[in-house]
């Protein structure tokens, strides 16, 4: 039996992390710091984390990309996260969570234990799903194979005993060959070992599907939930933190499932079998020694491992500190040189390494303590049992074979038990990681369909704000009793000083938030009484900063209506007059979208504006550059949370004060600048319309 090969699954999670600045002093396997990418656990990394990485890339691309939407992308006005807000179909249980990424608010020992059990209970839904017979069959089969493997495993010492006993004769007087005396027993011994291994491997293969399906389901459930969460949740959270939480959580699931099925359950089963066999064959005293030893061994391991864990944390912290110093001085390499500070930097680096060294030595010495203690407990018990068995042989109640069998039965337990501490430590960490993951699922969605919500019945697309008051925080109202009506098919612009609430109006219209008081009506229907899906389907958005997916042009065009056919996608591109530009790219529609240049973007925006007009869609423009919207049917001027002025451009310039002064200021600024180019990129509009594949 090769312990490390067999328990490689456990050790795999503890391999040293691939830090560039891995300090030279290493223990056998320092645990990776929780804030860097973890090593692969027993199962391949779920694709989910890749999805999330893409999400992170998308976030970045917004600030750097120069391209603008090809189609009225449903979703955001400013942030890419807005794209995620979708129909809210079901509500989750209301749970008080301080910060899902920080885990449960109750950090007491009993609270943590409760949380751990709750997670294990949650896991049962995934490995024993009500609606999935296939998974249940697999789990049943894996358990059957587990029992089979252990039954065969405990046969091995029996055969060993029989071989020893059958050979314990005086061959010189009786004669015969080994094959004749013990041939079949030796064969059975080999077959039992092979059988146990084969059963175990088939079990692993059968269970792999269960574990992977569970990981996929949990990951998808969390992702789905994240997409349904309120905009506020995403605005106040760092994508990186979410990605890491999900990465670790899914690895935690993998570890918990595999360690349960491959380690904890088998060893519990084997200990019970061994105790049963010993009691049945040799009386209770052997079983009592085994049971007491196992309890002492487990208690010692858990206590020592808990105490050792802090050294690992110290090592990780010191490792991070060393990496920070090294990276910092290399990034500022020139400054280090200017000031002749190489020595100073090396001293700083060495200081951080010293911390790592000290912690690593503690890890190594405490490991030696743990291993020695475990061995002393185990070997003492084994010695005691050997003595009892030897006494039995002397008394004539046992054979030499019995002594060998007892030794081997108990000794076989030492292999999995040798990893108990590591399994315990990783299990605790995995449960914490999973708690964070599951807590994400408990964050409440505040905007959801009312019980009898109907689909929005779109007639012409009249938008009405009726005494709307709203604030992101109760102490700071953004809109105060705002009322206005946008007749169907009109082009209306909302203007006003920065931060006055222009984008907020669009967010309320999309129902990313609910109003504090008043109503928003589309064609006479309160938007809280219609399904969120139908509402958002009816609204198209041309965001001011375009979120682009790190994908092909085709993918991005199709994003506005994911079931559009290839022909429709091409027709849209033609209509938006980008088909020719796309045709020039070597990869055509499969080109990564950032290939579009600024000129194409600008012409796109102009085309979109043209189409909005031509189709008589109700459109709301949120504009900074007044030149883009001065031809609107109506201009709403927001200031200090109220509608300060309202009218056409001419009316406002002639009779207004706020708009007139904004206009005058911008006219002065725009002298000598290319206003057309700048303005087209600084407006965002939202229009109500039945969704069509056209831009
Ligand atoms: N999620 C949020 N949580 C808290 N406050 C917010 C949030 N979003 C916006 N605000 C605040 O609400 C006010 C209105 O924001 P909004 O984005 O609607 O303004 P705006 O008129 O569109 O601004 P700008 O012209 O600068 O784009 C601002 O003071 C802003 O800081
Ligand atoms: N016997 C100990 C150690 C087992 C062991 O060797 N574990 C491997 C990882 S699977 C290791 O390298 N551990 C290093 C450590 O615990 O510091 C236990 O029960 O935890």
XYZ file of N, CA, C and O and ligand atoms in Angstrom, residues 10-11 14 28-29 301 308 312 363 367 370-371 374 417-422 425, ligand 2:
100
model
N -5.781 14.166 -0.709
C -5.744 15.077 0.417
C -4.515 15.964 0.309
O -4.578 17.168 0.461
N -3.396 15.330 -0.003
C -2.153 16.093 -0.071
C -2.187 17.082 -1.234
O -1.582 18.141 -1.157
N -2.855 20.524 -0.581
C -1.924 21.221 0.287
C -0.581 21.492 -0.364
O 0.371 21.848 0.313
N 7.231 20.471 4.244
C 6.848 19.525 3.207
C 5.748 20.059 2.325
O 5.732 19.866 1.139
N 4.810 20.691 2.929
C 3.721 21.210 2.095
C 3.008 22.364 2.753
O 1.951 22.194 3.321
N -5.178 14.050 17.660
C -4.949 14.621 16.321
C -5.705 15.934 16.150
O -5.156 16.921 15.653
N -1.776 23.609 15.626
C -0.777 23.825 14.579
C -1.256 24.804 13.505
O -0.443 25.423 12.818
N 0.535 27.765 10.330
C 0.338 27.853 8.872
C -0.146 29.244 8.491
O 0.273 29.798 7.484
N 6.010 24.894 11.962
C 5.171 23.906 11.254
C 5.866 22.547 11.281
O 5.258 21.522 11.574
N 4.716 19.323 13.371
C 4.351 18.127 12.600
C 5.059 16.912 13.192
O 4.459 15.834 13.332
N 3.184 15.991 16.219
C 1.920 15.320 15.864
C 2.173 13.872 15.444
O 1.539 12.937 15.940
N 3.123 13.720 14.513
C 3.405 12.370 14.006
C 3.897 11.452 15.126
O 3.478 10.291 15.215
N 0.949 10.566 17.428
C 0.049 9.611 16.768
C 0.680 8.218 16.808
O 0.017 7.223 17.097
N -5.354 6.547 8.913
C -5.305 7.364 10.130
C -4.136 8.335 10.119
O -4.186 9.384 10.747
N -3.110 8.005 9.383
C -1.938 8.879 9.349
C -2.249 10.234 8.711
O -1.493 11.182 8.859
N -3.361 10.300 7.996
C -3.699 11.567 7.339
C -4.872 12.271 8.009
O -5.401 13.244 7.483
N -5.249 11.754 9.158
C -6.437 12.284 9.819
C -6.336 13.787 10.087
O -7.277 14.540 9.845
N -5.167 14.203 10.574
C -4.978 15.623 10.906
C -5.134 16.499 9.672
O -5.849 17.511 9.689
N -4.491 16.094 8.597
C -4.567 16.885 7.355
C -6.000 16.948 6.848
O -6.478 18.000 6.418
N -8.025 19.302 9.070
C -7.718 20.719 8.815
C -8.353 21.189 7.503
O -8.993 22.241 7.425
N 0.099 12.553 10.462
C -0.183 13.910 10.192
C 0.523 14.405 8.922
C 0.038 13.746 7.673
C 0.826 14.274 6.486
O 1.993 13.956 6.264
N 0.178 15.125 5.708
C 0.800 15.692 4.558
C -0.252 16.240 3.643
S -1.413 15.070 3.035
C 1.708 16.817 4.924
O 2.646 17.048 4.222
N 1.405 17.544 5.977
C 2.194 18.680 6.377
C 1.670 19.310 7.625
O 0.645 18.858 8.160
O 2.282 20.314 8.038
C -1.691 14.181 10.155
O -2.463 13.334 10.592
O -2.051 15.265 9.746
